[in-house]
N, CA and C atoms as an extended XYZ file, in Angstrom:
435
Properties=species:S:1:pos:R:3:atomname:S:1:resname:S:1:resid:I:1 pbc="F F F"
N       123.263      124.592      185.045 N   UNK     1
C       123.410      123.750      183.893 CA  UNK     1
C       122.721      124.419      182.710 C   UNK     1
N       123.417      124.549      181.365 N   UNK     2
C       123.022      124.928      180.384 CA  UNK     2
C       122.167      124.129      179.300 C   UNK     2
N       120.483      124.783      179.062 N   UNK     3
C       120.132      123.967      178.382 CA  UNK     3
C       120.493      123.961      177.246 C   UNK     3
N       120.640      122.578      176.267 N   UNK     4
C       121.043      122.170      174.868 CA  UNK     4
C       119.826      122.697      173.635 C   UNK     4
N       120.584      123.318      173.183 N   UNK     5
C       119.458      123.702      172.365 CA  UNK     5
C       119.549      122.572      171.070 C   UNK     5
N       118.260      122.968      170.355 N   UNK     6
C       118.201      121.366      169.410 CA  UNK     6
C       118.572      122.349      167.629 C   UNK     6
N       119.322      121.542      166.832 N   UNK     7
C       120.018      122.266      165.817 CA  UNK     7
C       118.631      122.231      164.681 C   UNK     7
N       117.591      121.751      164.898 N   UNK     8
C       116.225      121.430      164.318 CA  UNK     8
C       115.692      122.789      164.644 C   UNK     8
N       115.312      122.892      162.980 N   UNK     9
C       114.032      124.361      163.332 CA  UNK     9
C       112.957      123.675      162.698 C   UNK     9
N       112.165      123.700      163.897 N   UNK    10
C       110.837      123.400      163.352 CA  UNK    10
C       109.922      123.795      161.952 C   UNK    10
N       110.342      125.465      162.211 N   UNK    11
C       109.264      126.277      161.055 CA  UNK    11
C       109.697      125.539      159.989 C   UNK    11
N       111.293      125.212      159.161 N   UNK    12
C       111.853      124.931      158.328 CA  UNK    12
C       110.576      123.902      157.519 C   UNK    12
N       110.476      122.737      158.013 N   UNK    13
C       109.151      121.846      157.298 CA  UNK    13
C       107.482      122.920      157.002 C   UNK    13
N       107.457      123.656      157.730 N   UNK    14
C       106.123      124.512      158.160 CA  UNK    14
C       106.707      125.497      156.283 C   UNK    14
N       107.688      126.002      156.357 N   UNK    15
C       107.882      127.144      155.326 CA  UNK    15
C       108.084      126.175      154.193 C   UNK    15
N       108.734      124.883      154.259 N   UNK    16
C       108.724      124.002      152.622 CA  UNK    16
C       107.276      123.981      152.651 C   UNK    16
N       106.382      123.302      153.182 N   UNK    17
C       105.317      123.001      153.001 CA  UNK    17
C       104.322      124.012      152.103 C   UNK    17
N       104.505      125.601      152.748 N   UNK    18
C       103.906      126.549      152.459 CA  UNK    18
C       104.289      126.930      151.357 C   UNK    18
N       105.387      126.361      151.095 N   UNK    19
C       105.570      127.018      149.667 CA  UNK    19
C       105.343      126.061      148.290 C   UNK    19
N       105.546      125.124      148.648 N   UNK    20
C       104.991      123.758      147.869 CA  UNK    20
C       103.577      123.856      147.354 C   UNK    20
N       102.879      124.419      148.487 N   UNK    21
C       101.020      124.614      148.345 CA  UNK    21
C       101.208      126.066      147.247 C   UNK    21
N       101.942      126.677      147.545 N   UNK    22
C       101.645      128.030      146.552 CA  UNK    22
C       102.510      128.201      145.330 C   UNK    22
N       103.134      126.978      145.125 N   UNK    23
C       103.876      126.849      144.002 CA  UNK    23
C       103.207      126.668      142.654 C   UNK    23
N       103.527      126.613      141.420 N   UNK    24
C       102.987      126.549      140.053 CA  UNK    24
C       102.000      125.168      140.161 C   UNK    24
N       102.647      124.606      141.144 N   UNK    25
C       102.284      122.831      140.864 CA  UNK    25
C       100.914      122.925      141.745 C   UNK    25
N       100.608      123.743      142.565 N   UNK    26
C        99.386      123.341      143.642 CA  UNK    26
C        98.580      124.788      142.950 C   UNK    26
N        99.618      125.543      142.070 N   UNK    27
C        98.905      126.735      142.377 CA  UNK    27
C        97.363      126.968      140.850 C   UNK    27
N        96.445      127.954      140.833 N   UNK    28
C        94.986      127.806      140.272 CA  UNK    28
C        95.442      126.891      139.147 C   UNK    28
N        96.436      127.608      138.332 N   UNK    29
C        96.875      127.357      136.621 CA  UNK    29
C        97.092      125.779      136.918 C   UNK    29
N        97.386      124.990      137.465 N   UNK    30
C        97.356      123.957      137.490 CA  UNK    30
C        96.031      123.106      136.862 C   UNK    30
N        94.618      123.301      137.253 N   UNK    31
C        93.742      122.710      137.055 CA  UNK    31
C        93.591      123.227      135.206 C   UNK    31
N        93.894      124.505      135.049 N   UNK    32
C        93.634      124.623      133.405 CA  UNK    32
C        94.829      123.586      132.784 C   UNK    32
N        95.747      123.385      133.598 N   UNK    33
C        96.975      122.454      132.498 CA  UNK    33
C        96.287      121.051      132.686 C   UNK    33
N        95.770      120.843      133.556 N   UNK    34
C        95.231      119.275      133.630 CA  UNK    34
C        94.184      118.704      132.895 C   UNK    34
N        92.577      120.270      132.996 N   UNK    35
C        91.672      120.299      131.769 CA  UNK    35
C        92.027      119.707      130.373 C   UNK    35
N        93.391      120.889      130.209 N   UNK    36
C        93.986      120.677      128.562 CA  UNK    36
C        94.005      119.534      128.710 C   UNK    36
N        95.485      118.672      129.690 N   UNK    37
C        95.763      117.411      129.665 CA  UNK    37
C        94.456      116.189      129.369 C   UNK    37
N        93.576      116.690      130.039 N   UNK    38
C        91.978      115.603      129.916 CA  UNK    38
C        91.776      115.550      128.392 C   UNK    38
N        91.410      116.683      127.867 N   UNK    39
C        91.676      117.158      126.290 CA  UNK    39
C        92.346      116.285      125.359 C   UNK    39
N        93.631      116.557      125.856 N   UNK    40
C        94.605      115.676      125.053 CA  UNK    40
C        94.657      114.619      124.828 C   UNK    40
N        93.927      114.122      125.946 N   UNK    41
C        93.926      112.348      126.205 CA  UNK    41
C        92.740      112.251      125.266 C   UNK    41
N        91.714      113.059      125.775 N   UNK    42
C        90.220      112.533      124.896 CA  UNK    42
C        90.366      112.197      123.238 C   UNK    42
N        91.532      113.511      122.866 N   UNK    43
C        91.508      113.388      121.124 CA  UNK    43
C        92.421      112.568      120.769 C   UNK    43
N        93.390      111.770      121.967 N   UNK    44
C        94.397      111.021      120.861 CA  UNK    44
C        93.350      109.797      121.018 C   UNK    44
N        92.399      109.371      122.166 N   UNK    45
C        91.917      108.212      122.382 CA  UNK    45
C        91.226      108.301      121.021 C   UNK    45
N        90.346      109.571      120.543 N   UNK    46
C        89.790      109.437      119.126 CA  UNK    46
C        90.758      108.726      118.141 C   UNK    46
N        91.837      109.678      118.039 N   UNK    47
C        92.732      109.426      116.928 CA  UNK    47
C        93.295      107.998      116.959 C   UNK    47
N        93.196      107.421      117.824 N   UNK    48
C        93.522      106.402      117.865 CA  UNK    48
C        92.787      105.103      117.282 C   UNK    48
N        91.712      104.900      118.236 N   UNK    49
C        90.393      104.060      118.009 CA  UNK    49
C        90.210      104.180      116.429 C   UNK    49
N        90.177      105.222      115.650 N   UNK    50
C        90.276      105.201      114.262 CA  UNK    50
C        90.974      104.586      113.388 C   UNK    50
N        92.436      104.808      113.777 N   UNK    51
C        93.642      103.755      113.546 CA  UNK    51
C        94.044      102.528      113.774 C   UNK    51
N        93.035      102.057      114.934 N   UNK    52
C        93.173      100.760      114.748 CA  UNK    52
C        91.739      100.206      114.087 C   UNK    52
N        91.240      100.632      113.834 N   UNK    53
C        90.139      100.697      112.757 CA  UNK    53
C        90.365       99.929      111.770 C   UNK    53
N        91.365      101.475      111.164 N   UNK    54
C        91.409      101.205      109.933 CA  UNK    54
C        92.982      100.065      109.698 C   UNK    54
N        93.677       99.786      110.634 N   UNK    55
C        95.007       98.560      110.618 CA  UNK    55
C        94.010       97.357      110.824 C   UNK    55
N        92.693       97.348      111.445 N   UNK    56
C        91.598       96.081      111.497 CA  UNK    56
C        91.115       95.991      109.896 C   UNK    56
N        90.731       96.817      109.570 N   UNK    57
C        90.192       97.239      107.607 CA  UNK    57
C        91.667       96.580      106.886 C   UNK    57
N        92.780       97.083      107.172 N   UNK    58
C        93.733       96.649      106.395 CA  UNK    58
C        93.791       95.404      106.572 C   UNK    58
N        93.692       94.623      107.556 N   UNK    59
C        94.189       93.074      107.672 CA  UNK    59
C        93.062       92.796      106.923 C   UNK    59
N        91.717       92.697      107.077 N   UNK    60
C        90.114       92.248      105.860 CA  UNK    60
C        90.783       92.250      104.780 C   UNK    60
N        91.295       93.151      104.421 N   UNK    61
C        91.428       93.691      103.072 CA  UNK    61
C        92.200       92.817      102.044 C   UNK    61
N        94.030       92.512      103.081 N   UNK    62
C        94.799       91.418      102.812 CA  UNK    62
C        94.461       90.100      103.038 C   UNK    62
N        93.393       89.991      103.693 N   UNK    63
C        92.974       88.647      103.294 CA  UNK    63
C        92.622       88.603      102.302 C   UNK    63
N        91.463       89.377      102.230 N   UNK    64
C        90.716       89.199      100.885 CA  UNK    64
C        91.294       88.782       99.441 C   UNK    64
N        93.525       90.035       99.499 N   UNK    65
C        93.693       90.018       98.246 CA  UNK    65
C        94.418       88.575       97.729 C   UNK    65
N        94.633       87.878       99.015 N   UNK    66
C        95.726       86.995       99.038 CA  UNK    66
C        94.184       85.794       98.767 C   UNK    66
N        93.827       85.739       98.614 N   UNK    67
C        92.262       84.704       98.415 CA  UNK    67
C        92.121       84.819       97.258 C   UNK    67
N        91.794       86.819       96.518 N   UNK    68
C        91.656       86.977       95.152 CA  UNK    68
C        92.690       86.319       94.702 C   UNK    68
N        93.627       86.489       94.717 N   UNK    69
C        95.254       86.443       94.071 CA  UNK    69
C        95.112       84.679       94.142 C   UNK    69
N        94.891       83.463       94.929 N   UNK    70
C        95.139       82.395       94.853 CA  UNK    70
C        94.107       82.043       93.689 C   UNK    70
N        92.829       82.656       93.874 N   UNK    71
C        91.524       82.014       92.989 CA  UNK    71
C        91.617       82.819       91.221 C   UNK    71
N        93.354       83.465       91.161 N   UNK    72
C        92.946       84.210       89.852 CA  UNK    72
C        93.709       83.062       89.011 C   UNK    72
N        92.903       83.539       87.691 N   UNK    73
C        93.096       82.772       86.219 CA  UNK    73
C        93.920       83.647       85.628 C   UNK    73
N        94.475       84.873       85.572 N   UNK    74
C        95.016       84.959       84.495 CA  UNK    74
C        95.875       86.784       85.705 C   UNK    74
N        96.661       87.191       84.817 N   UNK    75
C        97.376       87.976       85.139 CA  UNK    75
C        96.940       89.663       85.484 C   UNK    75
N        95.765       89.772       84.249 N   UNK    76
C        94.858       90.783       84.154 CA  UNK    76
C        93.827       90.898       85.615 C   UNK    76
N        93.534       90.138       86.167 N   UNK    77
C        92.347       89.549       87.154 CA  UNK    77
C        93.437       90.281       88.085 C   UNK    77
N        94.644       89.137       88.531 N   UNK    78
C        95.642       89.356       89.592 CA  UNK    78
C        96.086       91.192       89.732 C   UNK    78
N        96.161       91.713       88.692 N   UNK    79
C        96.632       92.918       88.489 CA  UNK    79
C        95.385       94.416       89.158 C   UNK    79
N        94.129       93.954       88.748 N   UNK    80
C        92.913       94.474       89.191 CA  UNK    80
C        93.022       94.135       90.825 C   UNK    80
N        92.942       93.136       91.145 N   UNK    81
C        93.028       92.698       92.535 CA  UNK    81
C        93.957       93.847       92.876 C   UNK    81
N        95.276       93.832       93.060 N   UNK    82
C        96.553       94.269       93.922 CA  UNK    82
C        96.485       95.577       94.163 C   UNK    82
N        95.370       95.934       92.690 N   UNK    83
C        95.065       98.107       92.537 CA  UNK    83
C        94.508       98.114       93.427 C   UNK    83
N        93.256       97.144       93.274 N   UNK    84
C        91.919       97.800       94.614 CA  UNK    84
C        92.396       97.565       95.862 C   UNK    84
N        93.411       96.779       96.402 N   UNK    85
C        93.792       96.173       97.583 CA  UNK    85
C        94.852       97.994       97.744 C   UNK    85
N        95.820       97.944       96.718 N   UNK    86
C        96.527       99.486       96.802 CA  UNK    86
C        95.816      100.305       97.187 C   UNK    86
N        95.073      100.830       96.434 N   UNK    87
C        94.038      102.335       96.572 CA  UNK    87
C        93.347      101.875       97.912 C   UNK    87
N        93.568      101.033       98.510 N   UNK    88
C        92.281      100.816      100.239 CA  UNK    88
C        93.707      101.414      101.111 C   UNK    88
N        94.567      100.772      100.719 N   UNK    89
C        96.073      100.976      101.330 CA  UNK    89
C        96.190      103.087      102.066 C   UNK    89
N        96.350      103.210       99.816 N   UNK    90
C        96.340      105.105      100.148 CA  UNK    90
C        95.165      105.362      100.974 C   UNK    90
N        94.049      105.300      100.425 N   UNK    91
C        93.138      105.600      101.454 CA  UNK    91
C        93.072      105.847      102.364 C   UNK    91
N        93.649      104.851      103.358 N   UNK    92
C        93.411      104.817      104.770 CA  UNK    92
C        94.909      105.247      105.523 C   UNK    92
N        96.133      105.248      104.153 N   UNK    93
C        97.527      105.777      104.660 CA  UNK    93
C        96.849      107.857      104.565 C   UNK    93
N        95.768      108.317      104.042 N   UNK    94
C        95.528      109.949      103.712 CA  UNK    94
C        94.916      109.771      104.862 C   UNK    94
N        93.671      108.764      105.284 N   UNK    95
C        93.288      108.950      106.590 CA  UNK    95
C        94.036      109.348      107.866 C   UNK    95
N        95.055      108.321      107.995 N   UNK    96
C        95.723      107.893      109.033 CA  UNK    96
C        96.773      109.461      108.999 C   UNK    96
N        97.433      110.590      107.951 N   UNK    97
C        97.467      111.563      108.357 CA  UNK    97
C        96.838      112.781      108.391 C   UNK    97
N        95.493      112.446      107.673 N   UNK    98
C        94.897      113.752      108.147 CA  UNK    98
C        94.135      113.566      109.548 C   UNK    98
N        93.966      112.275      110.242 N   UNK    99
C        93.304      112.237      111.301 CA  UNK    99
C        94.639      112.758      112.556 C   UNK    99
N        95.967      112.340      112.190 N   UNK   100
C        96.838      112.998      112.879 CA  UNK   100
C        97.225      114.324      112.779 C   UNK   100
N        97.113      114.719      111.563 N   UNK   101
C        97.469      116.317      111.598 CA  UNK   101
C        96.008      116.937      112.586 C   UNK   101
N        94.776      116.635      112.187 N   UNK   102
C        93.804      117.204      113.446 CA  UNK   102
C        93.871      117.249      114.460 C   UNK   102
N        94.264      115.911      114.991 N   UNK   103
C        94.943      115.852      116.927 CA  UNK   103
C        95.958      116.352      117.082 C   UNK   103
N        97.323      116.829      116.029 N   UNK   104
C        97.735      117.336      116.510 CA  UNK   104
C        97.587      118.601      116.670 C   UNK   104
N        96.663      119.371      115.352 N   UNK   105
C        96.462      120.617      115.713 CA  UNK   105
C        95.762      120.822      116.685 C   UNK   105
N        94.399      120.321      116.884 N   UNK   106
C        93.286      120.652      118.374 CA  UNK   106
C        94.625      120.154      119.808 C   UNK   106
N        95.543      119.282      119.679 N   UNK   107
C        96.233      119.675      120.739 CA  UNK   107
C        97.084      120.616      121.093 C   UNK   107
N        97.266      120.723      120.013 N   UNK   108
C        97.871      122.337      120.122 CA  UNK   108
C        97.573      123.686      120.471 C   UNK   108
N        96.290      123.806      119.941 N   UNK   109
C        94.936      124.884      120.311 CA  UNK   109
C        94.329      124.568      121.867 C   UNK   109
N        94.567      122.992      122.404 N   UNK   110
C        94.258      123.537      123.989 CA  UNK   110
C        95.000      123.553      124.622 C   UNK   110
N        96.372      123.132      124.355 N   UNK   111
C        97.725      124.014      125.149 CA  UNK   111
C        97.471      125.245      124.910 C   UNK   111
N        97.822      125.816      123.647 N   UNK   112
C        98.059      127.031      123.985 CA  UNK   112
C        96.617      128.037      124.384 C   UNK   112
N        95.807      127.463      124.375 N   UNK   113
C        94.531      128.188      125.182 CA  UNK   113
C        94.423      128.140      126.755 C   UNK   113
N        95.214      126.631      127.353 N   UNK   114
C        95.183      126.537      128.568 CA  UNK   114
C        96.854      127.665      129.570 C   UNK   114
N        97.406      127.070      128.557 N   UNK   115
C        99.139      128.233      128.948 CA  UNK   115
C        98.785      129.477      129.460 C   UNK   115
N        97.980      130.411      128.079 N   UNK   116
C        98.078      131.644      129.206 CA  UNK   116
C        97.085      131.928      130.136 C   UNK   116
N        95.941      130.950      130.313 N   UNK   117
C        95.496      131.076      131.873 CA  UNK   117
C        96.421      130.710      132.876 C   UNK   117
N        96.853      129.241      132.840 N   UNK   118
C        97.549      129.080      133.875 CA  UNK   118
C        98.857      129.875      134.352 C   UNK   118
N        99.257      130.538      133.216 N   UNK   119
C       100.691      131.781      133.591 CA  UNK   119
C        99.811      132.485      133.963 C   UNK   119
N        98.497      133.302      133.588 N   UNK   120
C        98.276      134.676      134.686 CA  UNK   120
C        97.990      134.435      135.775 C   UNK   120
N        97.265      132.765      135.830 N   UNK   121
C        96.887      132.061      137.361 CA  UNK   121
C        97.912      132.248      138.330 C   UNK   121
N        99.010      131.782      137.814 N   UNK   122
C       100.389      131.965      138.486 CA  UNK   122
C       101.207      132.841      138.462 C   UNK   122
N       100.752      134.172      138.212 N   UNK   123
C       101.496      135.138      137.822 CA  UNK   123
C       102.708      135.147      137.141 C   UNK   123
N       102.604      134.588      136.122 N   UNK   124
C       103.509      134.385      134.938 CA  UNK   124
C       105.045      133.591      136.052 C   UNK   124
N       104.671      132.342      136.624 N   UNK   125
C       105.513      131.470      137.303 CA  UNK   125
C       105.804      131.100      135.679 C   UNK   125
N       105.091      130.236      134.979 N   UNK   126
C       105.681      129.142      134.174 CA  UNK   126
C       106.600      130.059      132.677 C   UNK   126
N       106.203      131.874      132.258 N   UNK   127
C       107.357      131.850      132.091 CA  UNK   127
C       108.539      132.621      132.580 C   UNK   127
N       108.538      132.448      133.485 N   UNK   128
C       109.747      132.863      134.602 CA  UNK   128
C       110.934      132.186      134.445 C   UNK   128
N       111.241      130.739      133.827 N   UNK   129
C       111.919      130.197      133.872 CA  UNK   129
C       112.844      130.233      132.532 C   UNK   129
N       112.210      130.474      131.117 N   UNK   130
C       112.518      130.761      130.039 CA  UNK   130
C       113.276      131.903      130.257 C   UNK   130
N       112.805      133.153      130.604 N   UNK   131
C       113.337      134.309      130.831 CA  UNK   131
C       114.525      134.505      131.343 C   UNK   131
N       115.188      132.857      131.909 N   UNK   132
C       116.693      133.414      132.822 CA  UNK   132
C       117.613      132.403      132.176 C   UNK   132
N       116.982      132.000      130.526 N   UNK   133
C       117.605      131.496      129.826 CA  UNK   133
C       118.792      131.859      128.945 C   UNK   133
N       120.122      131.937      128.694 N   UNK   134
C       120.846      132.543      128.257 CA  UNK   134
C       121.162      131.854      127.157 C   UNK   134
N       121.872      132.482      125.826 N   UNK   135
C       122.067      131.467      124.871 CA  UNK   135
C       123.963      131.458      125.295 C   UNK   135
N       124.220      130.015      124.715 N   UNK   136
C       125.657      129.607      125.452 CA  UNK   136
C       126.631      130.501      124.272 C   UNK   136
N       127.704      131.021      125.042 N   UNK   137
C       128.622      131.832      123.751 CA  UNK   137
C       129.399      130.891      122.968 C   UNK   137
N       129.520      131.688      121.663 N   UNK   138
C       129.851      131.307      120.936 CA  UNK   138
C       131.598      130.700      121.094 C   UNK   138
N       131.839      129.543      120.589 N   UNK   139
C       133.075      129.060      121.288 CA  UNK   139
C       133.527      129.099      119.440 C   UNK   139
N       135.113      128.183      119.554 N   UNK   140
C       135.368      127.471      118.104 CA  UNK   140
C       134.832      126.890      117.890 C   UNK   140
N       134.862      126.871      116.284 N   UNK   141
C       133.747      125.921      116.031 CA  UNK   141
C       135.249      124.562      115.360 C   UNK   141
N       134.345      123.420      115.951 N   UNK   142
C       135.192      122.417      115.073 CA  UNK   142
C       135.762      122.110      113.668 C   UNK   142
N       137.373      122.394      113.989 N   UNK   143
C       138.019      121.861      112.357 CA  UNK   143
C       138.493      123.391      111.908 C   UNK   143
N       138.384      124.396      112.799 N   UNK   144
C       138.802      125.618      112.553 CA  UNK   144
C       140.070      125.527      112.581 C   UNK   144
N       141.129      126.171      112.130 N   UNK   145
C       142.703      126.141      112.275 CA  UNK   145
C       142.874      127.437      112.760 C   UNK   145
């Protein structure tokens, strides 16, 4: 009697596994992309907490003008009010992008400080993939005759 052999190869799970562990995702460069990632989180939590700051400052503010504005006598008064209530407005609208242009630049500076560790970590795995990028040919272009 002939034994049945089984159509299951064991190693098959044994070799995914092994390669999963030595892939980009398990492999050193991983922990520098996650650092950055910690990074990233830390400065938007800044950028943030600031912004609602200053949208907490803006609501004070509109109270305040809508109080000035009920208790004014004359048009001149009302007009002073609406500037200073404006100029708190710009203020905190120059804040609100220069505090974003900073997070976004410092996030930018620890990507790209963390990238090329983790590509030499991985022996340039992450750009391996760019590299087998082709640009699509040029076809008609629409509305051509």
């Amino acid at each position: 009697m002939s034994q049945g052999k089984s159509g299951f190869d064991f190693s098959e799970p044994q070799r995914f596994g092994s390669a999963l562990l030595n892939s980009a995702l398990f492999g050193p460069g991983t922990e520098a992309v996650l650092a950055a990632q910690r990074a990233l989180v830390s400065q938007t939590e800044t950028m943030l907490s600031g912004w609602m700051s200053r949208r907490q400052e803006a609501v004070q503010d509109t109270q305040r003008l809508v109080t000035r504005l009920r208790d004014c006598r004359d048009m001149r008064e009302a007009m002073q009010a609406q500037q200073s209530w404006l100029m708190g407005e710009m203020r905190r609208l120059a804040e609100d992008a220069t505090s974003c242009q900073q997070a976004m630049l410092g996030g930018g500076m620890t990507l790209a400080a963390a990238m090329p560790q983790a590509d030499a970590l991985n022996d340039g795995e992450a750009a391996r993939p760019l590299a087998t990028v082709r640009p699509k040919p040029a076809g008609p272009q629409a509305g051509a005759a």
